[in-house]
PDB file of C-alpha atoms in Angstrom:
ATOM      1  CA  MET A   1       0.059  -0.086   0.073  1.00 51.00           C
ATOM      2  CA  ALA A   2       2.842   2.135   0.789  1.00 61.00           C
ATOM      3  CA  ASP A   3       3.940   1.672  -2.896  1.00 85.00           C
ATOM      4  CA  ASN A   4       0.781   2.977  -4.567  1.00 89.00           C
ATOM      5  CA  SER A   5       0.782   6.052  -1.817  1.00 91.00           C
ATOM      6  CA  GLN A   6       4.377   7.257  -2.991  1.00 92.00           C
ATOM      7  CA  LYS A   7       3.381   6.610  -6.632  1.00 93.00           C
ATOM      8  CA  MET A   8       0.275   8.777  -6.026  1.00 95.00           C
ATOM      9  CA  SER A   9       2.309  11.518  -4.446  1.00 93.00           C
ATOM     10  CA  TYR A  10       5.245  11.106  -7.273  1.00 94.00           C
ATOM     11  CA  HIS A  11       2.067  11.774  -9.847  1.00 95.00           C
ATOM     12  CA  ILE A  12       0.824  14.828  -7.725  1.00 96.00           C
ATOM     13  CA  GLY A  13       3.981  16.321  -7.801  1.00 95.00           C
ATOM     14  CA  GLU A  14       4.686  15.661 -11.028  1.00 97.00           C
ATOM     15  CA  THR A  15       1.085  16.941 -12.369  1.00 97.00           C
ATOM     16  CA  LYS A  16       1.688  20.136  -9.645  1.00 96.00           C
ATOM     17  CA  GLY A  17       4.821  20.735 -11.500  1.00 96.00           C
ATOM     18  CA  GLN A  18       3.658  20.749 -15.007  1.00 97.00           C
ATOM     19  CA  ALA A  19       0.525  23.076 -13.910  1.00 97.00           C
ATOM     20  CA  GLN A  20       3.197  25.717 -12.671  1.00 97.00           C
ATOM     21  CA  GLU A  21       5.257  25.599 -15.772  1.00 97.00           C
ATOM     22  CA  LYS A  22       2.239  25.929 -18.026  1.00 97.00           C
ATOM     23  CA  ALA A  23       1.240  28.951 -15.711  1.00 98.00           C
ATOM     24  CA  SER A  24       4.750  30.284 -16.025  1.00 97.00           C
ATOM     25  CA  ASN A  25       4.590  30.022 -19.671  1.00 97.00           C
ATOM     26  CA  LEU A  26       1.041  31.658 -19.873  1.00 97.00           C
ATOM     27  CA  MET A  27       2.541  34.477 -17.695  1.00 97.00           C
ATOM     28  CA  ASP A  28       5.514  34.910 -19.899  1.00 97.00           C
ATOM     29  CA  LYS A  29       3.389  34.907 -23.076  1.00 97.00           C
ATOM     30  CA  ALA A  30       0.705  37.754 -21.374  1.00 98.00           C
ATOM     31  CA  GLY A  31       3.785  40.029 -20.315  1.00 97.00           C
ATOM     32  CA  ASP A  32       5.011  39.677 -23.850  1.00 97.00           C
ATOM     33  CA  ALA A  33       1.724  40.811 -25.346  1.00 98.00           C
ATOM     34  CA  ALA A  34       1.279  43.389 -22.775  1.00 97.00           C
ATOM     35  CA  GLN A  35       5.036  45.016 -24.039  1.00 97.00           C
ATOM     36  CA  SER A  36       3.981  44.650 -27.715  1.00 97.00           C
ATOM     37  CA  VAL A  37       0.679  46.666 -26.875  1.00 98.00           C
ATOM     38  CA  LYS A  38       2.553  49.156 -24.826  1.00 97.00           C
ATOM     39  CA  GLU A  39       5.076  49.725 -28.142  1.00 98.00           C
ATOM     40  CA  SER A  40       2.244  49.860 -30.641  1.00 98.00           C
ATOM     41  CA  VAL A  41       0.401  52.415 -28.409  1.00 98.00           C
ATOM     42  CA  GLN A  42       3.628  54.517 -27.819  1.00 98.00           C
ATOM     43  CA  GLU A  43       4.545  54.315 -31.714  1.00 97.00           C
ATOM     44  CA  ALA A  44       0.695  55.735 -32.463  1.00 98.00           C
ATOM     45  CA  GLY A  45       1.145  58.027 -30.189  1.00 97.00           C
ATOM     46  CA  GLN A  46       4.665  59.584 -31.634  1.00 97.00           C
ATOM     47  CA  GLN A  47       2.528  59.114 -35.119  1.00 97.00           C
ATOM     48  CA  ILE A  48       0.097  61.193 -33.847  1.00 97.00           C
ATOM     49  CA  LYS A  49       2.131  63.870 -32.196  1.00 97.00           C
ATOM     50  CA  ALA A  50       4.135  64.372 -35.543  1.00 97.00           C
ATOM     51  CA  LYS A  51       0.910  64.438 -37.534  1.00 97.00           C
ATOM     52  CA  ALA A  52      -0.337  67.291 -34.871  1.00 97.00           C
ATOM     53  CA  GLN A  53       2.959  69.299 -35.661  1.00 96.00           C
ATOM     54  CA  ASP A  54       2.782  69.106 -38.964  1.00 96.00           C
ATOM     55  CA  ALA A  55      -0.757  70.242 -39.114  1.00 96.00           C
ATOM     56  CA  THR A  56       0.395  72.912 -36.557  1.00 95.00           C
ATOM     57  CA  ASN A  57       2.993  74.130 -38.842  1.00 95.00           C
ATOM     58  CA  ALA A  58       0.719  73.826 -42.181  1.00 95.00           C
ATOM     59  CA  VAL A  59      -1.868  76.417 -40.374  1.00 94.00           C
ATOM     60  CA  LYS A  60       0.961  78.671 -39.358  1.00 93.00           C
ATOM     61  CA  ASP A  61       2.208  78.659 -42.766  1.00 91.00           C
ATOM     62  CA  ALA A  62      -1.105  79.355 -44.258  1.00 91.00           C
ATOM     63  CA  THR A  63      -1.867  82.111 -42.054  1.00 91.00           C
ATOM     64  CA  GLY A  64       1.873  83.699 -42.256  1.00 86.00           C
ATOM     65  CA  MET A  65       2.504  83.025 -38.366  1.00 83.00           C
ATOM     66  CA  ASN A  66       5.503  80.816 -39.161  1.00 70.00           C
ATOM     67  CA  LYS A  67       7.482  84.235 -39.946  1.00 65.00           C
TER      68      LYS A  67
END
């Protein structure tokens, strides 16, 4: 009976280790996805900022305020 108990304990530990590894991998993937989104948002923000500056300069040029 002790042999079955040891096998069961081993399998429980093995399953727990696999679950922890899968959870760790999912957390890594989630972190990578979050970083990717952050970088995309920052890039979009920079593009919007540049377009706003271009628009401001175009208005200044059109109104003669850029002299």
